[in-house]
Amino acid sequence: MPDDVLALQREARKVAAAAVANLDVREDSWVAGYSKPFSRELGERGWLGMTLPRDVGGHGRTPFERFVVTEALISAGAPIAASWIGDRQIGPTLVHYGTPEQVARFVPGIVRGTEMWCLGLSEPDAGSDLASVRTRAVLDGDEWIVDGAKIWTSGAADGDFVYLISRTDPDAPAHRGISEIIVALDSPGITVTPIRDMTGARHFCEVHFEGVRVPATNLVGELNGSWRQVMRQLEHERGGVDRLVSNLALYRDTLEVADRTDPIVRQRIAAIEAGLHTGRLMVLREMLGQAPPGSSAVTKVCCTELEQRITDFVLSVGLDGLLAGRQGRAACYAPAYTIQGGTSEILRNVIGERLLGLPR
Ligand SMILES: Cc1cc2nc3c(=O)[nH]c(=O)nc-3n(C[C@H](O)[C@H](O)[C@H](O)COP(=O)(O)OP(=O)(O)OC[C@H]3O[C@@H](n4cnc5c(N)ncnc54)[C@H](O)[C@@H]3O)c2cc1C
Protein backbone atom coordinates (compact mmCIF):
# COMPACT_ATOMS: atom_id res chain seq x y z
CA MET A 1 0.00 0.00 0.00
CA PRO A 2 1.46 3.44 -0.88
CA ASP A 3 2.60 5.51 2.14
CA ASP A 4 -0.07 8.18 1.71
CA VAL A 5 -2.88 5.58 1.62
CA LEU A 6 -1.36 3.81 4.62
CA ALA A 7 -1.40 7.13 6.50
CA LEU A 8 -5.05 7.66 5.46
CA GLN A 9 -5.93 4.18 6.75
CA ARG A 10 -4.21 4.89 10.09
CA GLU A 11 -6.07 8.19 10.41
CA ALA A 12 -9.44 6.59 9.54
CA ARG A 13 -8.85 3.83 12.12
CA LYS A 14 -8.03 6.44 14.74
CA VAL A 15 -11.13 8.50 13.96
CA ALA A 16 -13.29 5.34 14.00
CA ALA A 17 -11.86 4.19 17.35
CA ALA A 18 -12.68 7.58 18.89
CA ALA A 19 -16.21 7.49 17.44
CA VAL A 20 -17.03 4.09 18.98
CA ALA A 21 -15.34 4.64 22.35
CA ASN A 22 -18.65 5.18 24.17
CA LEU A 23 -20.94 3.00 22.04
CA ASP A 24 -22.47 -0.20 23.43
CA VAL A 25 -23.31 -1.56 19.96
CA ARG A 26 -20.71 -1.39 17.21
CA GLU A 27 -22.25 -3.74 14.71
CA ASP A 28 -24.18 -2.88 11.53
CA SER A 29 -23.35 0.77 11.97
CA TRP A 30 -24.01 1.67 8.33
CA VAL A 31 -27.70 0.86 8.86
CA ALA A 32 -28.26 1.25 12.60
CA GLY A 33 -25.55 3.68 13.76
CA TYR A 34 -27.09 7.11 13.43
CA SER A 35 -25.11 10.24 14.37
CA LYS A 36 -25.63 13.46 12.47
CA PRO A 37 -22.62 15.14 14.14
CA PHE A 38 -20.35 12.25 13.10
CA SER A 39 -21.61 12.38 9.52
CA ARG A 40 -20.89 16.12 9.47
CA GLU A 41 -17.39 15.36 10.80
CA LEU A 42 -16.87 12.90 7.92
CA GLY A 43 -17.92 15.65 5.53
CA GLU A 44 -15.47 18.12 7.09
CA ARG A 45 -12.68 15.55 6.78
CA GLY A 46 -13.43 15.10 3.06
CA TRP A 47 -14.50 11.47 3.58
CA LEU A 48 -17.88 11.72 1.84
CA GLY A 49 -18.19 11.89 -1.93
CA MET A 50 -14.51 10.97 -2.00
CA THR A 51 -14.54 9.60 -5.55
CA LEU A 52 -17.02 12.08 -7.02
CA PRO A 53 -15.41 14.46 -9.52
CA ARG A 54 -14.13 17.77 -8.16
CA ASP A 55 -16.16 19.80 -10.66
CA VAL A 56 -19.41 18.61 -9.01
CA GLY A 57 -18.13 19.23 -5.49
CA GLY A 58 -16.61 15.79 -4.82
CA HIS A 59 -13.03 15.15 -3.78
CA GLY A 60 -11.68 13.34 -6.86
CA ARG A 61 -9.94 10.69 -4.74
CA THR A 62 -9.32 7.12 -5.91
CA PRO A 63 -11.73 4.21 -5.26
CA PHE A 64 -8.96 2.56 -3.22
CA GLU A 65 -8.69 5.57 -0.91
CA ARG A 66 -12.46 5.46 -0.38
CA PHE A 67 -12.28 1.71 0.24
CA VAL A 68 -9.61 2.16 2.91
CA VAL A 69 -11.62 4.82 4.75
CA THR A 70 -14.99 3.03 4.60
CA GLU A 71 -13.44 -0.31 5.60
CA ALA A 72 -11.86 1.30 8.68
CA LEU A 73 -15.09 3.06 9.70
CA ILE A 74 -17.48 0.13 9.26
CA SER A 75 -15.09 -2.49 10.70
CA ALA A 76 -14.90 -0.50 13.91
CA GLY A 77 -18.64 0.22 13.97
CA ALA A 78 -18.46 3.99 13.51
CA PRO A 79 -22.01 5.45 13.29
CA ILE A 80 -22.20 6.43 9.61
CA ALA A 81 -25.86 5.65 8.79
CA ALA A 82 -26.86 9.32 8.43
CA SER A 83 -24.56 9.72 5.43
CA TRP A 84 -24.06 6.19 4.09
CA ILE A 85 -26.86 5.87 1.51
CA GLY A 86 -26.08 9.29 0.05
CA ASP A 87 -22.36 8.54 -0.07
CA ARG A 88 -22.62 4.95 -1.30
CA GLN A 89 -25.16 5.27 -4.07
CA ILE A 90 -27.21 8.49 -4.38
CA GLY A 91 -24.19 10.74 -5.04
CA PRO A 92 -22.83 8.49 -7.84
CA THR A 93 -26.35 8.02 -9.26
CA LEU A 94 -27.03 11.76 -9.40
CA VAL A 95 -23.67 12.42 -11.03
CA HIS A 96 -24.45 9.77 -13.65
CA TYR A 97 -28.15 10.40 -14.33
CA GLY A 98 -29.06 13.71 -12.67
CA THR A 99 -29.52 17.09 -14.32
CA PRO A 100 -26.91 19.81 -13.62
CA GLU A 101 -29.53 21.48 -11.39
CA GLN A 102 -30.07 18.28 -9.39
CA VAL A 103 -26.33 17.80 -8.99
CA ALA A 104 -25.93 21.42 -7.86
CA ARG A 105 -28.82 21.12 -5.38
CA PHE A 106 -28.25 17.68 -3.86
CA VAL A 107 -24.58 16.66 -4.16
CA PRO A 108 -23.23 19.35 -1.75
CA GLY A 109 -25.47 18.08 1.10
CA ILE A 110 -24.19 14.54 0.49
CA VAL A 111 -20.54 15.63 0.42
CA ARG A 112 -20.93 17.76 3.56
CA GLY A 113 -22.88 15.03 5.39
CA THR A 114 -25.69 17.43 6.22
CA GLU A 115 -28.57 15.75 4.33
CA MET A 116 -29.65 12.19 4.93
CA TRP A 117 -31.02 9.97 2.14
CA CYS A 118 -33.24 6.89 2.23
CA LEU A 119 -34.09 4.27 -0.35
CA GLY A 120 -37.77 3.95 -1.25
CA LEU A 121 -37.81 0.69 -3.18
CA SER A 122 -39.61 -2.03 -1.18
CA GLU A 123 -43.37 -2.03 -0.76
CA PRO A 124 -45.69 -4.28 1.25
CA ASP A 125 -46.29 -6.39 -1.89
CA ALA A 126 -43.10 -5.63 -3.80
CA GLY A 127 -39.78 -6.56 -2.22
CA SER A 128 -37.88 -9.13 -4.26
CA ASP A 129 -40.08 -8.37 -7.25
CA LEU A 130 -39.24 -4.71 -7.55
CA ALA A 131 -40.93 -4.41 -10.94
CA SER A 132 -44.31 -4.81 -9.27
CA VAL A 133 -44.14 -1.53 -7.31
CA ARG A 134 -47.53 0.16 -7.04
CA THR A 135 -46.68 3.55 -5.57
CA ARG A 136 -47.84 5.91 -8.29
CA ALA A 137 -46.57 9.26 -9.48
CA VAL A 138 -48.90 11.17 -11.82
CA LEU A 139 -47.80 14.33 -13.58
CA ASP A 140 -50.05 17.32 -12.88
CA GLY A 141 -48.70 20.45 -14.56
CA ASP A 142 -45.23 21.00 -13.18
CA GLU A 143 -45.66 18.62 -10.24
CA TRP A 144 -45.82 14.88 -9.61
CA ILE A 145 -48.58 13.70 -7.31
CA VAL A 146 -47.41 10.65 -5.39
CA ASP A 147 -49.70 8.10 -3.69
CA GLY A 148 -48.75 4.77 -2.18
CA ALA A 149 -46.70 3.10 0.53
CA LYS A 150 -43.10 2.00 1.02
CA ILE A 151 -41.84 -0.32 3.72
CA TRP A 152 -38.51 -1.16 5.39
CA THR A 153 -37.26 2.31 4.46
CA SER A 154 -34.12 2.57 6.59
CA GLY A 155 -33.61 5.96 8.19
CA ALA A 156 -36.89 7.52 6.99
CA ALA A 157 -37.76 8.86 10.46
CA ASP A 158 -34.56 10.94 10.52
CA GLY A 159 -34.01 11.39 6.78
CA ASP A 160 -34.31 14.43 4.54
CA PHE A 161 -34.98 12.78 1.16
CA VAL A 162 -36.28 9.49 -0.11
CA TYR A 163 -35.12 8.22 -3.50
CA LEU A 164 -38.46 6.89 -4.67
CA ILE A 165 -39.11 4.19 -7.23
CA SER A 166 -42.64 4.79 -8.48
CA ARG A 167 -44.97 3.71 -11.25
CA THR A 168 -45.33 6.46 -13.80
CA ASP A 169 -46.94 4.47 -16.64
CA PRO A 170 -49.54 1.98 -15.35
CA ASP A 171 -50.25 0.73 -18.90
CA ALA A 172 -46.66 -0.17 -19.80
CA PRO A 173 -45.16 -3.64 -19.11
CA ALA A 174 -44.09 -3.81 -15.45
CA HIS A 175 -40.36 -3.16 -16.01
CA ARG A 176 -40.94 -0.27 -18.38
CA GLY A 177 -43.36 1.93 -16.46
CA ILE A 178 -41.29 2.94 -13.42
CA SER A 179 -39.29 6.09 -12.72
CA GLU A 180 -37.06 7.58 -10.02
CA ILE A 181 -38.14 10.71 -8.17
CA ILE A 182 -36.53 12.61 -5.32
CA VAL A 183 -39.06 13.35 -2.57
CA ALA A 184 -38.41 15.59 0.43
CA LEU A 185 -39.54 13.69 3.52
CA ASP A 186 -41.04 16.80 5.12
CA SER A 187 -43.53 17.21 2.24
CA PRO A 188 -47.20 17.48 3.27
CA GLY A 189 -48.98 14.12 2.83
CA ILE A 190 -46.10 11.92 4.03
CA THR A 191 -46.51 9.82 7.18
CA VAL A 192 -43.48 7.97 8.54
CA THR A 193 -44.01 5.16 11.06
CA PRO A 194 -40.90 3.47 12.50
CA ILE A 195 -40.96 -0.34 12.73
CA ARG A 196 -39.31 -2.02 15.70
CA ASP A 197 -37.04 -4.88 14.59
CA MET A 198 -36.06 -7.96 16.61
CA THR A 199 -33.07 -6.16 18.12
CA GLY A 200 -35.36 -3.42 19.47
CA ALA A 201 -34.01 -0.83 17.01
CA ARG A 202 -36.29 1.38 14.95
CA HIS A 203 -34.16 2.27 11.96
CA PHE A 204 -36.56 1.12 9.25
CA CYS A 205 -40.02 2.56 8.67
CA GLU A 206 -43.28 2.44 6.80
CA VAL A 207 -43.74 5.53 4.67
CA HIS A 208 -47.19 6.48 3.37
CA PHE A 209 -47.71 9.01 0.57
CA GLU A 210 -51.10 10.66 0.14
CA GLY A 211 -51.36 13.23 -2.64
CA VAL A 212 -47.75 14.30 -2.08
CA ARG A 213 -46.77 17.09 -4.48
CA VAL A 214 -43.21 16.95 -5.84
CA PRO A 215 -41.60 19.28 -8.40
CA ALA A 216 -41.57 17.67 -11.86
CA THR A 217 -37.88 18.56 -12.04
CA ASN A 218 -37.18 15.95 -9.31
CA LEU A 219 -37.43 13.12 -11.87
CA VAL A 220 -33.96 11.54 -12.09
CA GLY A 221 -32.86 10.25 -15.49
CA GLU A 222 -35.23 8.81 -18.04
CA LEU A 223 -39.02 8.84 -17.60
CA ASN A 224 -40.12 5.18 -17.25
CA GLY A 225 -36.43 4.19 -17.48
CA SER A 226 -35.83 3.27 -13.84
CA TRP A 227 -35.25 -0.44 -14.39
CA ARG A 228 -31.91 0.04 -16.15
CA GLN A 229 -30.90 2.85 -13.78
CA VAL A 230 -31.75 0.98 -10.59
CA MET A 231 -29.83 -2.10 -11.72
CA ARG A 232 -26.75 0.08 -12.01
CA GLN A 233 -27.44 1.63 -8.59
CA LEU A 234 -27.73 -1.83 -7.03
CA GLU A 235 -24.16 -2.53 -8.15
CA HIS A 236 -23.07 0.20 -5.70
CA GLU A 237 -25.39 -1.26 -3.08
CA ARG A 238 -24.34 -4.89 -3.29
CA GLY A 239 -20.61 -5.03 -3.96
CA GLY A 240 -19.18 -2.86 -1.17
CA VAL A 241 -17.26 -3.48 2.03
CA ASP A 242 -20.39 -2.80 4.10
CA ARG A 243 -21.53 -6.30 3.07
CA LEU A 244 -18.42 -7.89 4.56
CA VAL A 245 -17.38 -6.21 7.79
CA SER A 246 -20.68 -5.28 9.49
CA ASN A 247 -19.96 -7.53 12.47
CA LEU A 248 -16.17 -7.61 12.34
CA ALA A 249 -15.84 -5.68 15.62
CA LEU A 250 -17.82 -8.36 17.48
CA TYR A 251 -15.79 -11.13 15.81
CA ARG A 252 -12.50 -9.52 16.84
CA ASP A 253 -13.75 -9.03 20.43
CA THR A 254 -14.96 -12.65 20.49
CA LEU A 255 -11.48 -13.87 19.51
CA GLU A 256 -10.23 -12.36 22.78
CA VAL A 257 -12.46 -14.67 24.85
CA ALA A 258 -12.56 -17.78 22.62
CA ASP A 259 -10.52 -20.86 23.58
CA ARG A 260 -7.98 -20.74 20.80
CA THR A 261 -6.29 -23.94 21.96
CA ASP A 262 -9.39 -25.92 20.96
CA PRO A 263 -8.72 -27.47 17.51
CA ILE A 264 -12.38 -27.09 16.40
CA VAL A 265 -12.31 -23.41 17.33
CA ARG A 266 -9.01 -23.01 15.49
CA GLN A 267 -10.48 -24.60 12.37
CA ARG A 268 -13.48 -22.29 12.44
CA ILE A 269 -11.26 -19.23 12.90
CA ALA A 270 -9.13 -20.36 9.95
CA ALA A 271 -12.24 -20.73 7.77
CA ILE A 272 -13.54 -17.27 8.77
CA GLU A 273 -10.17 -15.60 8.22
CA ALA A 274 -9.91 -17.23 4.78
CA GLY A 275 -13.46 -16.02 4.02
CA LEU A 276 -12.63 -12.48 5.15
CA HIS A 277 -9.51 -12.45 2.98
CA THR A 278 -11.38 -13.75 -0.08
CA GLY A 279 -14.31 -11.41 0.54
CA ARG A 280 -11.96 -8.44 0.76
CA LEU A 281 -10.44 -9.34 -2.61
CA MET A 282 -13.92 -9.65 -4.15
CA VAL A 283 -14.96 -6.26 -2.77
CA LEU A 284 -11.71 -4.68 -3.95
CA ARG A 285 -12.30 -6.05 -7.44
CA GLU A 286 -15.75 -4.40 -7.42
CA MET A 287 -14.40 -1.11 -6.04
CA LEU A 288 -11.59 -0.92 -8.58
CA GLY A 289 -13.95 -1.61 -11.48
CA GLN A 290 -12.21 -4.91 -12.31
CA ALA A 291 -15.22 -7.17 -11.72
CA PRO A 292 -17.43 -8.38 -14.59
CA PRO A 293 -20.88 -6.70 -14.86
CA GLY A 294 -23.42 -8.17 -12.44
CA SER A 295 -20.79 -9.85 -10.26
CA SER A 296 -21.85 -7.79 -7.24
CA ALA A 297 -24.56 -10.47 -6.80
CA VAL A 298 -21.79 -13.04 -6.22
CA THR A 299 -19.90 -10.68 -3.92
CA LYS A 300 -22.98 -9.95 -1.82
CA VAL A 301 -23.99 -13.60 -1.46
CA CYS A 302 -20.46 -14.70 -0.44
CA CYS A 303 -19.80 -11.80 1.92
CA THR A 304 -23.18 -11.65 3.69
CA GLU A 305 -23.31 -15.42 4.15
CA LEU A 306 -19.87 -15.12 5.77
CA GLU A 307 -21.29 -12.44 8.10
CA GLN A 308 -23.91 -14.99 9.14
CA ARG A 309 -21.25 -17.67 9.74
CA ILE A 310 -19.39 -15.13 11.87
CA THR A 311 -22.56 -14.67 13.93
CA ASP A 312 -22.80 -18.47 14.39
CA PHE A 313 -19.18 -18.52 15.52
CA VAL A 314 -19.71 -15.65 17.94
CA LEU A 315 -22.75 -17.37 19.46
CA SER A 316 -21.27 -20.82 19.79
CA VAL A 317 -17.68 -20.05 20.70
CA GLY A 318 -17.48 -16.78 22.46
CA LEU A 319 -20.15 -16.98 25.16
CA ASP A 320 -18.98 -14.44 27.64
CA GLY A 321 -20.83 -12.17 30.07
CA LEU A 322 -19.05 -9.09 28.79
CA LEU A 323 -20.27 -9.64 25.24
CA ALA A 324 -23.68 -11.07 26.09
CA GLY A 325 -25.75 -8.05 24.99
CA ARG A 326 -23.94 -7.80 21.69
CA GLN A 327 -24.25 -11.54 21.08
CA GLY A 328 -28.02 -11.51 21.65
CA ARG A 329 -28.39 -8.55 19.34
CA ALA A 330 -26.21 -10.26 16.71
CA ALA A 331 -28.42 -13.37 16.78
CA CYS A 332 -31.51 -11.24 16.14
CA TYR A 333 -29.93 -9.09 13.43
CA ALA A 334 -28.10 -11.76 11.40
CA PRO A 335 -31.03 -12.83 9.16
CA ALA A 336 -31.02 -9.27 7.74
CA TYR A 337 -27.62 -9.74 6.06
CA THR A 338 -29.03 -11.98 3.36
CA ILE A 339 -32.34 -10.09 2.99
CA GLN A 340 -31.49 -6.38 2.71
CA GLY A 341 -30.26 -5.26 -0.70
CA GLY A 342 -31.73 -8.39 -2.35
CA THR A 343 -32.10 -11.84 -0.80
CA SER A 344 -29.59 -14.61 -1.42
CA GLU A 345 -32.30 -16.62 -3.22
CA ILE A 346 -32.95 -13.78 -5.66
CA LEU A 347 -29.24 -13.15 -6.14
CA ARG A 348 -28.66 -16.84 -6.85
CA ASN A 349 -31.35 -16.53 -9.54
CA VAL A 350 -29.48 -13.49 -10.95
CA ILE A 351 -26.18 -15.40 -10.91
CA GLY A 352 -27.72 -18.44 -12.58
CA GLU A 353 -29.72 -16.64 -15.24
CA ARG A 354 -27.76 -13.47 -16.03
CA LEU A 355 -24.17 -14.38 -15.23
CA LEU A 356 -24.06 -18.08 -16.07
CA GLY A 357 -26.80 -18.07 -18.72
CA LEU A 358 -28.57 -21.07 -17.19
CA PRO A 359 -32.14 -21.82 -18.37
CA ARG A 360 -34.93 -20.29 -16.23
C1 LIG B 1 -32.33 -4.47 7.73
C2 LIG B 1 -33.08 -4.20 6.48
C3 LIG B 1 -33.04 -2.93 5.92
C4 LIG B 1 -33.77 -2.65 4.76
N1 LIG B 1 -33.73 -1.38 4.24
C5 LIG B 1 -34.44 -1.10 3.13
C6 LIG B 1 -34.46 0.23 2.61
O1 LIG B 1 -33.83 1.12 3.15
N2 LIG B 1 -35.22 0.49 1.53
C7 LIG B 1 -35.94 -0.50 0.89
O2 LIG B 1 -36.58 -0.20 -0.12
N3 LIG B 1 -35.96 -1.76 1.36
C8 LIG B 1 -35.23 -2.09 2.46
N4 LIG B 1 -35.24 -3.37 2.96
C9 LIG B 1 -36.13 -4.36 2.35
C10 LIG B 1 -35.43 -5.45 1.54
O3 LIG B 1 -34.86 -4.94 0.37
C11 LIG B 1 -36.49 -6.53 1.25
O4 LIG B 1 -36.87 -7.08 2.49
C12 LIG B 1 -35.98 -7.62 0.34
O5 LIG B 1 -35.77 -7.12 -0.95
C13 LIG B 1 -36.95 -8.82 0.28
O6 LIG B 1 -38.24 -8.40 -0.02
P1 LIG B 1 -39.50 -8.86 0.87
O7 LIG B 1 -39.15 -8.58 2.31
O8 LIG B 1 -40.70 -8.24 0.31
O9 LIG B 1 -39.55 -10.44 0.73
P2 LIG B 1 -40.29 -11.27 -0.42
O10 LIG B 1 -39.95 -10.69 -1.74
O11 LIG B 1 -41.73 -11.41 -0.06
O12 LIG B 1 -39.56 -12.69 -0.28
C14 LIG B 1 -39.90 -13.60 0.75
C15 LIG B 1 -39.01 -14.83 0.58
O13 LIG B 1 -39.29 -15.46 -0.68
C16 LIG B 1 -38.08 -15.58 -1.44
N5 LIG B 1 -38.40 -15.34 -2.85
C17 LIG B 1 -39.15 -14.34 -3.37
N6 LIG B 1 -39.18 -14.41 -4.72
C18 LIG B 1 -38.40 -15.47 -5.07
C19 LIG B 1 -38.01 -16.05 -6.31
N7 LIG B 1 -38.43 -15.54 -7.49
N8 LIG B 1 -37.17 -17.13 -6.30
C20 LIG B 1 -36.72 -17.64 -5.12
N9 LIG B 1 -37.06 -17.12 -3.90
C21 LIG B 1 -37.89 -16.07 -3.88
C22 LIG B 1 -37.15 -14.51 -0.89
O14 LIG B 1 -35.78 -14.86 -1.11
C23 LIG B 1 -37.51 -14.50 0.58
O15 LIG B 1 -36.82 -15.54 1.24
C24 LIG B 1 -34.53 -3.67 4.13
C25 LIG B 1 -34.56 -4.96 4.69
C26 LIG B 1 -33.86 -5.21 5.86
C27 LIG B 1 -33.91 -6.60 6.43
PDB file of C-alpha atoms in Angstrom, residues 161-267:
ATOM      1  CA  PHE A 161     -34.979  12.781   1.157  1.00  0.00           C
ATOM      2  CA  VAL A 162     -36.281   9.489  -0.107  1.00  0.00           C
ATOM      3  CA  TYR A 163     -35.118   8.220  -3.502  1.00  0.00           C
ATOM      4  CA  LEU A 164     -38.459   6.892  -4.670  1.00  0.00           C
ATOM      5  CA  ILE A 165     -39.105   4.189  -7.232  1.00  0.00           C
ATOM      6  CA  SER A 166     -42.636   4.792  -8.479  1.00  0.00           C
ATOM      7  CA  ARG A 167     -44.969   3.708 -11.252  1.00  0.00           C
ATOM      8  CA  THR A 168     -45.332   6.461 -13.802  1.00  0.00           C
ATOM      9  CA  ASP A 169     -46.945   4.472 -16.642  1.00  0.00           C
ATOM     10  CA  PRO A 170     -49.543   1.985 -15.353  1.00  0.00           C
ATOM     11  CA  ASP A 171     -50.250   0.733 -18.897  1.00  0.00           C
ATOM     12  CA  ALA A 172     -46.658  -0.174 -19.798  1.00  0.00           C
ATOM     13  CA  PRO A 173     -45.155  -3.636 -19.114  1.00  0.00           C
ATOM     14  CA  ALA A 174     -44.093  -3.807 -15.445  1.00  0.00           C
ATOM     15  CA  HIS A 175     -40.363  -3.164 -16.008  1.00  0.00           C
ATOM     16  CA  ARG A 176     -40.942  -0.271 -18.383  1.00  0.00           C
ATOM     17  CA  GLY A 177     -43.356   1.926 -16.457  1.00  0.00           C
ATOM     18  CA  ILE A 178     -41.289   2.943 -13.424  1.00  0.00           C
ATOM     19  CA  SER A 179     -39.295   6.095 -12.721  1.00  0.00           C
ATOM     20  CA  GLU A 180     -37.057   7.584 -10.020  1.00  0.00           C
ATOM     21  CA  ILE A 181     -38.143  10.712  -8.170  1.00  0.00           C
ATOM     22  CA  ILE A 182     -36.526  12.609  -5.315  1.00  0.00           C
ATOM     23  CA  VAL A 183     -39.060  13.348  -2.574  1.00  0.00           C
ATOM     24  CA  ALA A 184     -38.408  15.587   0.429  1.00  0.00           C
ATOM     25  CA  LEU A 185     -39.536  13.694   3.524  1.00  0.00           C
ATOM     26  CA  ASP A 186     -41.036  16.797   5.122  1.00  0.00           C
ATOM     27  CA  SER A 187     -43.525  17.210   2.239  1.00  0.00           C
ATOM     28  CA  PRO A 188     -47.197  17.478   3.266  1.00  0.00           C
ATOM     29  CA  GLY A 189     -48.981  14.123   2.832  1.00  0.00           C
ATOM     30  CA  ILE A 190     -46.100  11.922   4.030  1.00  0.00           C
ATOM     31  CA  THR A 191     -46.512   9.817   7.180  1.00  0.00           C
ATOM     32  CA  VAL A 192     -43.478   7.968   8.539  1.00  0.00           C
ATOM     33  CA  THR A 193     -44.006   5.159  11.061  1.00  0.00           C
ATOM     34  CA  PRO A 194     -40.900   3.473  12.496  1.00  0.00           C
ATOM     35  CA  ILE A 195     -40.962  -0.344  12.726  1.00  0.00           C
ATOM     36  CA  ARG A 196     -39.306  -2.017  15.703  1.00  0.00           C
ATOM     37  CA  ASP A 197     -37.038  -4.877  14.594  1.00  0.00           C
ATOM     38  CA  MET A 198     -36.058  -7.959  16.609  1.00  0.00           C
ATOM     39  CA  THR A 199     -33.069  -6.160  18.120  1.00  0.00           C
ATOM     40  CA  GLY A 200     -35.362  -3.420  19.470  1.00  0.00           C
ATOM     41  CA  ALA A 201     -34.008  -0.832  17.008  1.00  0.00           C
ATOM     42  CA  ARG A 202     -36.295   1.380  14.946  1.00  0.00           C
ATOM     43  CA  HIS A 203     -34.159   2.269  11.958  1.00  0.00           C
ATOM     44  CA  PHE A 204     -36.563   1.120   9.253  1.00  0.00           C
ATOM     45  CA  CYS A 205     -40.017   2.560   8.666  1.00  0.00           C
ATOM     46  CA  GLU A 206     -43.284   2.435   6.802  1.00  0.00           C
ATOM     47  CA  VAL A 207     -43.738   5.533   4.673  1.00  0.00           C
ATOM     48  CA  HIS A 208     -47.189   6.484   3.367  1.00  0.00           C
ATOM     49  CA  PHE A 209     -47.710   9.008   0.568  1.00  0.00           C
ATOM     50  CA  GLU A 210     -51.102  10.663   0.138  1.00  0.00           C
ATOM     51  CA  GLY A 211     -51.357  13.227  -2.643  1.00  0.00           C
ATOM     52  CA  VAL A 212     -47.747  14.305  -2.081  1.00  0.00           C
ATOM     53  CA  ARG A 213     -46.771  17.093  -4.481  1.00  0.00           C
ATOM     54  CA  VAL A 214     -43.214  16.952  -5.836  1.00  0.00           C
ATOM     55  CA  PRO A 215     -41.596  19.282  -8.400  1.00  0.00           C
ATOM     56  CA  ALA A 216     -41.572  17.665 -11.862  1.00  0.00           C
ATOM     57  CA  THR A 217     -37.882  18.556 -12.043  1.00  0.00           C
ATOM     58  CA  ASN A 218     -37.185  15.950  -9.315  1.00  0.00           C
ATOM     59  CA  LEU A 219     -37.428  13.122 -11.867  1.00  0.00           C
ATOM     60  CA  VAL A 220     -33.964  11.536 -12.094  1.00  0.00           C
ATOM     61  CA  GLY A 221     -32.860  10.248 -15.490  1.00  0.00           C
ATOM     62  CA  GLU A 222     -35.225   8.807 -18.036  1.00  0.00           C
ATOM     63  CA  LEU A 223     -39.022   8.841 -17.604  1.00  0.00           C
ATOM     64  CA  ASN A 224     -40.119   5.178 -17.255  1.00  0.00           C
ATOM     65  CA  GLY A 225     -36.434   4.188 -17.476  1.00  0.00           C
ATOM     66  CA  SER A 226     -35.830   3.274 -13.844  1.00  0.00           C
ATOM     67  CA  TRP A 227     -35.251  -0.437 -14.395  1.00  0.00           C
ATOM     68  CA  ARG A 228     -31.910   0.036 -16.146  1.00  0.00           C
ATOM     69  CA  GLN A 229     -30.903   2.845 -13.779  1.00  0.00           C
ATOM     70  CA  VAL A 230     -31.749   0.983 -10.591  1.00  0.00           C
ATOM     71  CA  MET A 231     -29.825  -2.102 -11.717  1.00  0.00           C
ATOM     72  CA  ARG A 232     -26.750   0.082 -12.007  1.00  0.00           C
ATOM     73  CA  GLN A 233     -27.438   1.631  -8.590  1.00  0.00           C
ATOM     74  CA  LEU A 234     -27.733  -1.826  -7.028  1.00  0.00           C
ATOM     75  CA  GLU A 235     -24.159  -2.528  -8.149  1.00  0.00           C
ATOM     76  CA  HIS A 236     -23.066   0.201  -5.696  1.00  0.00           C
ATOM     77  CA  GLU A 237     -25.389  -1.261  -3.076  1.00  0.00           C
ATOM     78  CA  ARG A 238     -24.337  -4.887  -3.291  1.00  0.00           C
ATOM     79  CA  GLY A 239     -20.612  -5.025  -3.960  1.00  0.00           C
ATOM     80  CA  GLY A 240     -19.181  -2.861  -1.171  1.00  0.00           C
ATOM     81  CA  VAL A 241     -17.256  -3.477   2.027  1.00  0.00           C
ATOM     82  CA  ASP A 242     -20.389  -2.800   4.102  1.00  0.00           C
ATOM     83  CA  ARG A 243     -21.534  -6.295   3.066  1.00  0.00           C
ATOM     84  CA  LEU A 244     -18.417  -7.886   4.556  1.00  0.00           C
ATOM     85  CA  VAL A 245     -17.380  -6.207   7.785  1.00  0.00           C
ATOM     86  CA  SER A 246     -20.683  -5.284   9.491  1.00  0.00           C
ATOM     87  CA  ASN A 247     -19.958  -7.535  12.472  1.00  0.00           C
ATOM     88  CA  LEU A 248     -16.169  -7.613  12.337  1.00  0.00           C
ATOM     89  CA  ALA A 249     -15.841  -5.684  15.619  1.00  0.00           C
ATOM     90  CA  LEU A 250     -17.817  -8.361  17.476  1.00  0.00           C
ATOM     91  CA  TYR A 251     -15.788 -11.130  15.807  1.00  0.00           C
ATOM     92  CA  ARG A 252     -12.504  -9.518  16.839  1.00  0.00           C
ATOM     93  CA  ASP A 253     -13.750  -9.030  20.429  1.00  0.00           C
ATOM     94  CA  THR A 254     -14.958 -12.651  20.495  1.00  0.00           C
ATOM     95  CA  LEU A 255     -11.478 -13.867  19.510  1.00  0.00           C
ATOM     96  CA  GLU A 256     -10.232 -12.358  22.782  1.00  0.00           C
ATOM     97  CA  VAL A 257     -12.459 -14.669  24.846  1.00  0.00           C
ATOM     98  CA  ALA A 258     -12.559 -17.779  22.620  1.00  0.00           C
ATOM     99  CA  ASP A 259     -10.517 -20.863  23.580  1.00  0.00           C
ATOM    100  CA  ARG A 260      -7.982 -20.736  20.797  1.00  0.00           C
ATOM    101  CA  THR A 261      -6.290 -23.936  21.960  1.00  0.00           C
ATOM    102  CA  ASP A 262      -9.394 -25.924  20.958  1.00  0.00           C
ATOM    103  CA  PRO A 263      -8.720 -27.475  17.505  1.00  0.00           C
ATOM    104  CA  ILE A 264     -12.376 -27.090  16.400  1.00  0.00           C
ATOM    105  CA  VAL A 265     -12.307 -23.407  17.326  1.00  0.00           C
ATOM    106  CA  ARG A 266      -9.013 -23.007  15.489  1.00  0.00           C
ATOM    107  CA  GLN A 267     -10.478 -24.602  12.370  1.00  0.00           C
TER     108      GLN A 267
END
